[in-house]
Amino acid sequence: MLREANKEMRTCLAPQSANPCRMDRLSMMNLLVLLCLIACCIVGAFGIQCYICNSITHPECENDYEKFLRNCPVKSFGGRKAVPPIGCRKYRQTANQETSLVRECAYLGEDVEGKSNKGSIGVSRVMSQCSDRPACNSAISTGAVALLVVPFLLLIGN
């Protein structure tokens, strides 16, 4: 029984133009491509997740923020419509001797760490924005990209 299975496997793997298993390999390739496309759609549907909270209204936003993990929605603002999130932002703001921490989705800007600025009315901020760390995940993961590369390589190999 094992010999027959090995012989059949060698026949399927043999580079013949009239290979009886050729259709099976093409069907397998189609299935693999379909699974990759489904995986990409699922990953893309979940999008970017960030912690969304403000320590003024939720003091636990400072240290116990795990429960504030949310999907970032697409937003319209400042004359822009349907702006997708690009990452996550965290900033510590001081105004009138009161300090607060805000965690939110980022829609503009670039990755920065500890960027500080002062406003004209005595408000100061220290901001960090990320798109490459946990809770700063991108819409398509490296796993999904790898799933797309594998069928491509298999297709080239045939």
CSV table of N, CA and C in Angstrom, one decimal:
chain,number,residue,atom,x,y,z
A,1,MET,N,0.8,-1.2,0.0
A,1,MET,CA,0.0,0.0,0.0
A,1,MET,C,0.9,1.3,0.0
A,2,LEU,N,1.9,1.2,0.8
A,2,LEU,CA,2.8,2.4,0.9
A,2,LEU,C,3.6,2.6,-0.4
A,3,ARG,N,4.0,1.4,-1.0
A,3,ARG,CA,4.7,1.5,-2.3
A,3,ARG,C,3.9,2.1,-3.4
A,4,GLU,N,2.6,1.8,-3.4
A,4,GLU,CA,1.7,2.3,-4.4
A,4,GLU,C,1.5,3.8,-4.2
A,5,ALA,N,1.4,4.3,-2.9
A,5,ALA,CA,1.3,5.7,-2.7
A,5,ALA,C,2.6,6.4,-3.1
A,6,ASN,N,3.7,5.8,-2.8
A,6,ASN,CA,5.0,6.5,-3.2
A,6,ASN,C,5.1,6.6,-4.7
A,7,LYS,N,4.7,5.5,-5.4
A,7,LYS,CA,4.8,5.5,-6.9
A,7,LYS,C,3.9,6.5,-7.4
A,8,GLU,N,2.7,6.6,-6.9
A,8,GLU,CA,1.7,7.6,-7.3
A,8,GLU,C,2.3,9.0,-7.1
A,9,MET,N,2.9,9.3,-6.0
A,9,MET,CA,3.5,10.6,-5.6
A,9,MET,C,4.6,10.9,-6.6
A,10,ARG,N,5.5,9.9,-6.9
A,10,ARG,CA,6.5,10.2,-7.9
A,10,ARG,C,6.0,10.5,-9.3
A,11,THR,N,4.9,9.8,-9.6
A,11,THR,CA,4.3,10.1,-10.9
A,11,THR,C,3.7,11.5,-11.0
A,12,CYS,N,3.1,12.0,-9.9
A,12,CYS,CA,2.6,13.3,-9.9
A,12,CYS,C,3.7,14.4,-9.8
A,13,LEU,N,4.8,14.1,-9.3
A,13,LEU,CA,5.9,15.0,-9.2
A,13,LEU,C,6.8,15.0,-10.4
A,14,ALA,N,6.7,14.0,-11.2
A,14,ALA,CA,7.5,13.9,-12.4
A,14,ALA,C,7.2,15.0,-13.4
A,15,PRO,N,8.2,15.6,-14.0
A,15,PRO,CA,8.0,16.7,-15.0
A,15,PRO,C,7.6,16.1,-16.4
A,16,GLN,N,6.3,15.8,-16.5
A,16,GLN,CA,5.9,15.2,-17.8
A,16,GLN,C,4.8,16.1,-18.4
A,17,SER,N,4.7,16.2,-19.7
A,17,SER,CA,3.7,17.1,-20.3
A,17,SER,C,2.3,16.5,-20.1
A,18,ALA,N,2.3,15.1,-20.2
A,18,ALA,CA,1.0,14.4,-20.0
A,18,ALA,C,0.8,13.9,-18.6
A,19,ASN,N,1.2,14.6,-17.7
A,19,ASN,CA,1.2,14.1,-16.3
A,19,ASN,C,-0.3,14.0,-15.8
A,20,PRO,N,-0.7,12.8,-15.4
A,20,PRO,CA,-2.1,12.7,-14.9
A,20,PRO,C,-2.4,13.5,-13.7
A,21,CYS,N,-1.4,13.9,-13.0
A,21,CYS,CA,-1.7,14.7,-11.8
A,21,CYS,C,-1.7,16.2,-12.0
A,22,ARG,N,-1.4,16.6,-13.2
A,22,ARG,CA,-1.3,18.1,-13.6
A,22,ARG,C,-2.5,18.9,-13.2
A,23,MET,N,-3.7,18.3,-13.4
A,23,MET,CA,-4.9,19.0,-13.1
A,23,MET,C,-5.0,19.1,-11.6
A,24,ASP,N,-4.6,18.1,-10.9
A,24,ASP,CA,-4.7,18.2,-9.4
A,24,ASP,C,-3.8,19.3,-8.9
A,25,ARG,N,-2.6,19.4,-9.4
A,25,ARG,CA,-1.7,20.5,-9.0
A,25,ARG,C,-2.3,21.9,-9.3
A,26,LEU,N,-2.9,22.0,-10.5
A,26,LEU,CA,-3.5,23.3,-10.8
A,26,LEU,C,-4.7,23.6,-9.9
A,27,SER,N,-5.5,22.6,-9.6
A,27,SER,CA,-6.6,22.7,-8.6
A,27,SER,C,-6.1,23.1,-7.3
A,28,MET,N,-5.0,22.5,-6.9
A,28,MET,CA,-4.4,22.8,-5.6
A,28,MET,C,-3.9,24.3,-5.6
A,29,MET,N,-3.3,24.7,-6.7
A,29,MET,CA,-2.8,26.1,-6.8
A,29,MET,C,-4.0,27.1,-6.7
A,30,ASN,N,-5.1,26.8,-7.4
A,30,ASN,CA,-6.2,27.6,-7.4
A,30,ASN,C,-6.8,27.7,-5.9
A,31,LEU,N,-6.8,26.6,-5.3
A,31,LEU,CA,-7.3,26.6,-3.9
A,31,LEU,C,-6.4,27.4,-3.0
A,32,LEU,N,-5.1,27.3,-3.2
A,32,LEU,CA,-4.2,28.1,-2.4
A,32,LEU,C,-4.3,29.6,-2.6
A,33,VAL,N,-4.4,29.9,-3.9
A,33,VAL,CA,-4.6,31.4,-4.2
A,33,VAL,C,-5.9,31.9,-3.6
A,34,LEU,N,-7.0,31.1,-3.7
A,34,LEU,CA,-8.3,31.5,-3.1
A,34,LEU,C,-8.1,31.7,-1.6
A,35,LEU,N,-7.5,30.8,-0.9
A,35,LEU,CA,-7.3,30.9,0.6
A,35,LEU,C,-6.5,32.1,0.9
A,36,CYS,N,-5.5,32.4,0.1
A,36,CYS,CA,-4.7,33.6,0.4
A,36,CYS,C,-5.5,34.9,0.2
A,37,LEU,N,-6.3,34.9,-0.8
A,37,LEU,CA,-7.2,36.1,-1.0
A,37,LEU,C,-8.2,36.3,0.1
A,38,ILE,N,-8.7,35.2,0.6
A,38,ILE,CA,-9.7,35.2,1.7
A,38,ILE,C,-8.9,35.7,3.0
A,39,ALA,N,-7.7,35.2,3.2
A,39,ALA,CA,-7.0,35.6,4.4
A,39,ALA,C,-6.7,37.1,4.3
A,40,CYS,N,-6.4,37.7,3.2
A,40,CYS,CA,-6.1,39.1,3.0
A,40,CYS,C,-7.4,39.9,3.3
A,41,CYS,N,-8.5,39.4,2.8
A,41,CYS,CA,-9.8,40.1,3.1
A,41,CYS,C,-10.1,40.1,4.5
A,42,ILE,N,-9.9,39.0,5.2
A,42,ILE,CA,-10.2,39.0,6.6
A,42,ILE,C,-9.3,39.9,7.4
A,43,VAL,N,-8.0,39.9,7.1
A,43,VAL,CA,-7.0,40.8,7.8
A,43,VAL,C,-7.4,42.2,7.5
A,44,GLY,N,-7.7,42.6,6.3
A,44,GLY,CA,-8.0,43.9,5.9
A,44,GLY,C,-9.3,44.4,6.6
A,45,ALA,N,-10.2,43.5,6.8
A,45,ALA,CA,-11.5,43.9,7.4
A,45,ALA,C,-11.3,44.3,8.9
A,46,PHE,N,-10.3,43.7,9.5
A,46,PHE,CA,-10.1,44.1,10.9
A,46,PHE,C,-9.4,45.4,11.1
A,47,GLY,N,-8.6,45.8,10.1
A,47,GLY,CA,-8.0,47.1,10.1
A,47,GLY,C,-7.0,47.3,11.2
A,48,ILE,N,-6.8,48.6,11.5
A,48,ILE,CA,-5.9,49.0,12.6
A,48,ILE,C,-6.7,49.1,13.9
A,49,GLN,N,-6.0,48.6,14.9
A,49,GLN,CA,-6.6,48.7,16.3
A,49,GLN,C,-5.7,49.5,17.1
A,50,CYS,N,-6.3,50.4,17.9
A,50,CYS,CA,-5.5,51.3,18.9
A,50,CYS,C,-6.2,51.3,20.2
A,51,TYR,N,-5.5,51.7,21.2
A,51,TYR,CA,-6.1,52.0,22.5
A,51,TYR,C,-6.7,53.4,22.4
A,52,ILE,N,-8.0,53.5,22.7
A,52,ILE,CA,-8.7,54.8,22.6
A,52,ILE,C,-9.2,55.2,24.0
A,53,CYS,N,-8.6,56.2,24.6
A,53,CYS,CA,-9.1,56.6,26.0
A,53,CYS,C,-8.4,57.9,26.3
A,54,ASN,N,-8.9,58.5,27.4
A,54,ASN,CA,-8.5,59.8,27.9
A,54,ASN,C,-8.4,59.7,29.4
A,55,SER,N,-7.3,60.0,30.0
A,55,SER,CA,-7.1,59.8,31.5
A,55,SER,C,-8.0,60.7,32.3
A,56,ILE,N,-8.5,61.8,31.7
A,56,ILE,CA,-9.4,62.7,32.5
A,56,ILE,C,-10.7,62.0,32.7
A,57,THR,N,-11.3,61.3,31.7
A,57,THR,CA,-12.6,60.6,31.9
A,57,THR,C,-12.4,59.2,32.3
A,58,HIS,N,-11.2,58.6,32.0
A,58,HIS,CA,-10.9,57.2,32.4
A,58,HIS,C,-9.5,57.1,33.0
A,59,PRO,N,-9.4,57.3,34.3
A,59,PRO,CA,-8.0,57.3,35.0
A,59,PRO,C,-7.2,56.1,34.6
A,60,GLU,N,-7.9,54.9,34.4
A,60,GLU,CA,-7.2,53.7,34.1
A,60,GLU,C,-6.5,53.7,32.7
A,61,CYS,N,-6.7,54.8,32.0
A,61,CYS,CA,-6.1,55.0,30.7
A,61,CYS,C,-4.5,55.1,30.8
A,62,GLU,N,-4.1,55.5,32.0
A,62,GLU,CA,-2.7,55.7,32.3
A,62,GLU,C,-1.9,54.3,32.2
A,63,ASN,N,-2.4,53.3,33.0
A,63,ASN,CA,-1.7,52.1,33.1
A,63,ASN,C,-2.4,50.8,32.8
A,64,ASP,N,-3.7,50.8,33.0
A,64,ASP,CA,-4.6,49.7,32.8
A,64,ASP,C,-5.4,49.9,31.5
A,65,TYR,N,-4.8,50.1,30.4
A,65,TYR,CA,-5.5,50.5,29.2
A,65,TYR,C,-5.9,49.4,28.2
A,66,GLU,N,-5.6,48.1,28.6
A,66,GLU,CA,-5.9,47.0,27.7
A,66,GLU,C,-7.3,46.9,27.3
A,67,LYS,N,-8.2,47.3,28.2
A,67,LYS,CA,-9.7,47.2,27.9
A,67,LYS,C,-10.1,48.3,26.9
A,68,PHE,N,-9.3,49.2,26.5
A,68,PHE,CA,-9.6,50.3,25.6
A,68,PHE,C,-9.2,50.0,24.2
A,69,LEU,N,-8.8,48.8,23.8
A,69,LEU,CA,-8.4,48.4,22.5
A,69,LEU,C,-9.6,48.4,21.6
A,70,ARG,N,-9.6,49.2,20.5
A,70,ARG,CA,-10.7,49.4,19.6
A,70,ARG,C,-10.3,49.4,18.2
A,71,ASN,N,-11.2,49.0,17.3
A,71,ASN,CA,-10.9,49.2,15.8
A,71,ASN,C,-11.0,50.6,15.5
A,72,CYS,N,-10.1,51.1,14.7
A,72,CYS,CA,-10.1,52.5,14.3
A,72,CYS,C,-11.0,52.7,13.1
A,73,PRO,N,-12.0,53.6,13.2
A,73,PRO,CA,-12.9,53.8,12.1
A,73,PRO,C,-12.3,54.8,11.1
A,74,VAL,N,-12.8,54.7,9.9
A,74,VAL,CA,-12.5,55.7,8.8
A,74,VAL,C,-13.2,57.0,9.2
A,75,LYS,N,-12.6,58.1,9.1
A,75,LYS,CA,-13.2,59.4,9.5
A,75,LYS,C,-13.1,60.4,8.4
A,76,SER,N,-14.0,61.4,8.5
A,76,SER,CA,-14.0,62.6,7.7
A,76,SER,C,-13.7,63.8,8.5
A,77,PHE,N,-12.8,64.7,8.2
A,77,PHE,CA,-12.5,65.9,8.9
A,77,PHE,C,-11.7,66.9,8.1
A,78,GLY,N,-11.8,68.2,8.5
A,78,GLY,CA,-11.1,69.2,7.8
A,78,GLY,C,-11.2,69.2,6.3
A,79,GLY,N,-12.4,68.9,5.8
A,79,GLY,CA,-12.6,68.9,4.3
A,79,GLY,C,-12.2,67.6,3.6
A,80,ARG,N,-11.6,66.7,4.4
A,80,ARG,CA,-11.2,65.4,3.9
A,80,ARG,C,-12.3,64.4,4.2
A,81,LYS,N,-12.5,63.5,3.2
A,81,LYS,CA,-13.6,62.5,3.4
A,81,LYS,C,-13.0,61.1,3.4
A,82,ALA,N,-13.5,60.3,4.2
A,82,ALA,CA,-13.2,58.8,4.3
A,82,ALA,C,-11.6,58.6,4.5
A,83,VAL,N,-11.1,59.2,5.5
A,83,VAL,CA,-9.6,59.1,5.8
A,83,VAL,C,-9.4,57.8,6.6
A,84,PRO,N,-8.6,56.9,6.1
A,84,PRO,CA,-8.3,55.7,6.8
A,84,PRO,C,-7.3,55.9,7.9
A,85,PRO,N,-7.3,55.2,9.0
A,85,PRO,CA,-6.3,55.3,10.0
A,85,PRO,C,-5.0,54.8,9.5
A,86,ILE,N,-3.9,55.5,10.0
A,86,ILE,CA,-2.5,55.0,9.6
A,86,ILE,C,-1.7,54.5,10.7
A,87,GLY,N,-2.2,54.6,11.9
A,87,GLY,CA,-1.5,54.1,13.1
A,87,GLY,C,-2.2,54.6,14.4
A,88,CYS,N,-1.4,54.6,15.5
A,88,CYS,CA,-1.9,55.0,16.8
A,88,CYS,C,-1.1,56.1,17.3
A,89,ARG,N,-1.7,56.9,18.2
A,89,ARG,CA,-1.1,58.1,18.8
A,89,ARG,C,-1.3,58.1,20.3
A,90,LYS,N,-0.3,58.6,21.0
A,90,LYS,CA,-0.4,58.8,22.4
A,90,LYS,C,0.2,60.1,22.8
A,91,TYR,N,-0.5,60.9,23.5
A,91,TYR,CA,0.2,62.2,23.9
A,91,TYR,C,-0.2,62.5,25.4
A,92,ARG,N,0.8,63.1,26.0
A,92,ARG,CA,0.6,63.7,27.4
A,92,ARG,C,0.5,65.2,27.2
A,93,GLN,N,-0.6,65.7,27.7
A,93,GLN,CA,-0.9,67.1,27.6
A,93,GLN,C,-1.0,67.8,28.9
A,94,THR,N,-0.4,69.0,29.0
A,94,THR,CA,-0.5,69.7,30.3
A,94,THR,C,-1.1,71.1,30.0
A,95,ALA,N,-2.2,71.4,30.7
A,95,ALA,CA,-2.9,72.7,30.5
A,95,ALA,C,-3.5,73.1,31.9
A,96,ASN,N,-3.2,74.3,32.2
A,96,ASN,CA,-3.7,74.9,33.5
A,96,ASN,C,-3.3,74.0,34.7
A,97,GLN,N,-2.1,73.5,34.7
A,97,GLN,CA,-1.5,72.7,35.8
A,97,GLN,C,-2.2,71.3,35.9
A,98,GLU,N,-2.9,70.9,34.9
A,98,GLU,CA,-3.6,69.6,34.8
A,98,GLU,C,-2.9,68.8,33.7
A,99,THR,N,-2.5,67.6,34.0
A,99,THR,CA,-1.9,66.7,33.0
A,99,THR,C,-2.8,65.6,32.7
A,100,SER,N,-2.9,65.3,31.4
A,100,SER,CA,-3.8,64.1,31.0
A,100,SER,C,-3.0,63.3,29.9
A,101,LEU,N,-3.4,62.1,29.8
A,101,LEU,CA,-2.9,61.2,28.8
A,101,LEU,C,-4.0,60.8,27.8
A,102,VAL,N,-3.8,61.0,26.6
A,102,VAL,CA,-4.8,60.6,25.6
A,102,VAL,C,-4.2,59.6,24.6
A,103,ARG,N,-4.9,58.5,24.4
A,103,ARG,CA,-4.6,57.4,23.4
A,103,ARG,C,-5.6,57.4,22.4
A,104,GLU,N,-5.2,57.4,21.1
A,104,GLU,CA,-6.2,57.5,20.0
A,104,GLU,C,-5.7,57.0,18.7
A,105,CYS,N,-6.5,56.9,17.7
A,105,CYS,CA,-6.1,56.5,16.4
A,105,CYS,C,-5.5,57.7,15.7
A,106,ALA,N,-4.5,57.4,14.8
A,106,ALA,CA,-3.8,58.5,14.1
A,106,ALA,C,-4.3,58.4,12.6
A,107,TYR,N,-4.6,59.6,12.1
A,107,TYR,CA,-5.0,59.7,10.7
A,107,TYR,C,-4.1,60.5,9.8
A,108,LEU,N,-3.2,61.2,10.4
A,108,LEU,CA,-2.2,62.0,9.6
A,108,LEU,C,-0.9,62.0,10.3
A,109,GLY,N,0.1,62.4,9.7
A,109,GLY,CA,1.5,62.4,10.4
A,109,GLY,C,2.3,61.2,10.1
A,110,GLU,N,3.4,61.1,10.8
A,110,GLU,CA,4.3,60.0,10.7
A,110,GLU,C,4.7,59.5,12.0
A,111,ASP,N,5.4,58.4,12.0
A,111,ASP,CA,5.9,57.8,13.3
A,111,ASP,C,6.9,58.7,14.0
A,112,VAL,N,6.6,59.1,15.2
A,112,VAL,CA,7.5,59.9,16.0
A,112,VAL,C,7.5,59.4,17.4
A,113,GLU,N,8.5,59.7,18.2
A,113,GLU,CA,8.6,59.3,19.6
A,113,GLU,C,9.0,60.5,20.4
A,114,GLY,N,8.1,60.8,21.3
A,114,GLY,CA,8.4,61.9,22.3
A,114,GLY,C,8.6,63.3,21.7
A,115,LYS,N,7.8,63.6,20.6
A,115,LYS,CA,7.9,64.9,20.0
A,115,LYS,C,7.1,65.9,20.9
A,116,SER,N,7.7,67.0,21.3
A,116,SER,CA,7.1,68.0,22.2
A,116,SER,C,6.8,69.3,21.4
A,117,ASN,N,5.7,69.9,21.9
A,117,ASN,CA,5.4,71.2,21.3
A,117,ASN,C,4.6,72.0,22.4
A,118,LYS,N,4.7,73.3,22.3
A,118,LYS,CA,4.0,74.2,23.2
A,118,LYS,C,3.1,75.1,22.4
A,119,GLY,N,1.8,75.2,22.9
A,119,GLY,CA,0.9,76.1,22.3
A,119,GLY,C,1.0,77.5,22.8
A,120,SER,N,0.3,78.4,22.2
A,120,SER,CA,0.3,79.8,22.6
A,120,SER,C,-0.4,80.1,23.9
A,121,ILE,N,-1.3,79.3,24.4
A,121,ILE,CA,-2.0,79.6,25.6
A,121,ILE,C,-1.5,78.7,26.8
A,122,GLY,N,-0.3,78.3,26.7
A,122,GLY,CA,0.3,77.5,27.8
A,122,GLY,C,0.1,76.0,27.8
A,123,VAL,N,-0.5,75.5,26.7
A,123,VAL,CA,-0.7,74.1,26.6
A,123,VAL,C,0.6,73.4,26.0
A,124,SER,N,1.0,72.4,26.7
A,124,SER,CA,2.2,71.7,26.2
A,124,SER,C,1.9,70.2,26.0
A,125,ARG,N,2.5,69.6,24.9
A,125,ARG,CA,2.2,68.2,24.6
A,125,ARG,C,3.5,67.5,24.3
A,126,VAL,N,3.5,66.2,24.7
A,126,VAL,CA,4.6,65.3,24.3
A,126,VAL,C,3.8,64.2,23.6
A,127,MET,N,4.1,64.0,22.3
A,127,MET,CA,3.4,63.0,21.5
A,127,MET,C,4.3,61.9,20.9
A,128,SER,N,3.7,60.7,20.8
A,128,SER,CA,4.3,59.6,20.1
A,128,SER,C,3.3,59.1,19.1
A,129,GLN,N,3.7,58.7,18.0
A,129,GLN,CA,2.8,58.1,17.0
A,129,GLN,C,3.5,56.9,16.4
A,130,CYS,N,2.8,55.8,16.3
A,130,CYS,CA,3.4,54.6,15.8
A,130,CYS,C,2.5,53.8,14.8
A,131,SER,N,3.1,53.0,14.0
A,131,SER,CA,2.4,52.1,13.1
A,131,SER,C,3.0,50.7,13.0
A,132,ASP,N,3.9,50.4,13.9
A,132,ASP,CA,4.7,49.2,13.7
A,132,ASP,C,4.8,48.3,15.0
A,133,ARG,N,4.1,48.6,16.0
A,133,ARG,CA,4.2,47.9,17.2
A,133,ARG,C,2.8,47.3,17.6
A,134,PRO,N,2.7,46.4,18.6
A,134,PRO,CA,1.4,46.0,19.1
A,134,PRO,C,0.5,47.1,19.4
A,135,ALA,N,-0.8,47.0,18.9
A,135,ALA,CA,-1.8,48.0,19.0
A,135,ALA,C,-1.5,49.1,18.1
A,136,CYS,N,-0.5,49.0,17.2
A,136,CYS,CA,-0.2,49.9,16.1
A,136,CYS,C,-0.1,49.1,14.9
A,137,ASN,N,-0.9,48.0,14.8
A,137,ASN,CA,-0.8,47.1,13.7
A,137,ASN,C,-1.3,47.7,12.4
A,138,SER,N,-0.7,47.3,11.2
A,138,SER,CA,-1.2,47.7,9.9
A,138,SER,C,-2.3,46.9,9.5
A,139,ALA,N,-3.0,47.3,8.4
A,139,ALA,CA,-4.2,46.6,7.9
A,139,ALA,C,-3.9,45.3,7.3
A,140,ILE,N,-2.7,45.1,6.8
A,140,ILE,CA,-2.3,43.8,6.2
A,140,ILE,C,-1.0,43.4,7.0
A,141,SER,N,-1.1,42.2,7.5
A,141,SER,CA,0.0,41.7,8.3
A,141,SER,C,1.1,41.0,7.4
A,142,THR,N,2.2,40.8,8.0
A,142,THR,CA,3.3,40.1,7.2
A,142,THR,C,2.9,38.7,6.9
A,143,GLY,N,2.0,38.1,7.8
A,143,GLY,CA,1.5,36.7,7.6
A,143,GLY,C,0.7,36.7,6.3
A,144,ALA,N,-0.1,37.7,6.1
A,144,ALA,CA,-0.9,37.7,4.9
A,144,ALA,C,-0.1,37.9,3.6
A,145,VAL,N,0.9,38.7,3.7
A,145,VAL,CA,1.8,39.0,2.6
A,145,VAL,C,2.6,37.7,2.3
A,146,ALA,N,3.0,37.0,3.3
A,146,ALA,CA,3.7,35.7,3.1
A,146,ALA,C,2.7,34.7,2.4
A,147,LEU,N,1.5,34.7,2.8
A,147,LEU,CA,0.5,33.8,2.1
A,147,LEU,C,0.4,34.2,0.6
A,148,LEU,N,0.6,35.4,0.3
A,148,LEU,CA,0.5,35.8,-1.1
A,148,LEU,C,1.7,35.4,-1.9
A,149,VAL,N,2.9,35.4,-1.2
A,149,VAL,CA,4.2,35.1,-1.9
A,149,VAL,C,4.3,33.6,-2.2
A,150,VAL,N,3.8,32.8,-1.3
A,150,VAL,CA,3.9,31.3,-1.4
A,150,VAL,C,3.3,30.8,-2.7
A,151,PRO,N,2.0,31.1,-3.0
A,151,PRO,CA,1.5,30.7,-4.3
A,151,PRO,C,2.2,31.2,-5.5
A,152,PHE,N,2.7,32.5,-5.4
A,152,PHE,CA,3.4,33.1,-6.5
A,152,PHE,C,4.7,32.3,-6.8
A,153,LEU,N,5.4,31.9,-5.7
A,153,LEU,CA,6.6,31.1,-5.9
A,153,LEU,C,6.3,29.7,-6.5
A,154,LEU,N,5.2,29.2,-6.0
A,154,LEU,CA,4.8,27.8,-6.5
A,154,LEU,C,4.5,27.9,-8.0
A,155,LEU,N,3.8,29.0,-8.4
A,155,LEU,CA,3.4,29.2,-9.8
A,155,LEU,C,4.7,29.3,-10.7
A,156,ILE,N,5.7,30.1,-10.2
A,156,ILE,CA,6.9,30.3,-10.9
A,156,ILE,C,7.6,28.9,-11.0
A,157,GLY,N,7.6,28.1,-10.0
A,157,GLY,CA,8.3,26.9,-9.9
A,157,GLY,C,7.7,25.8,-10.9
A,158,ASN,N,6.5,26.0,-11.3
A,158,ASN,CA,5.8,25.0,-12.2
A,158,ASN,C,6.1,25.4,-13.6
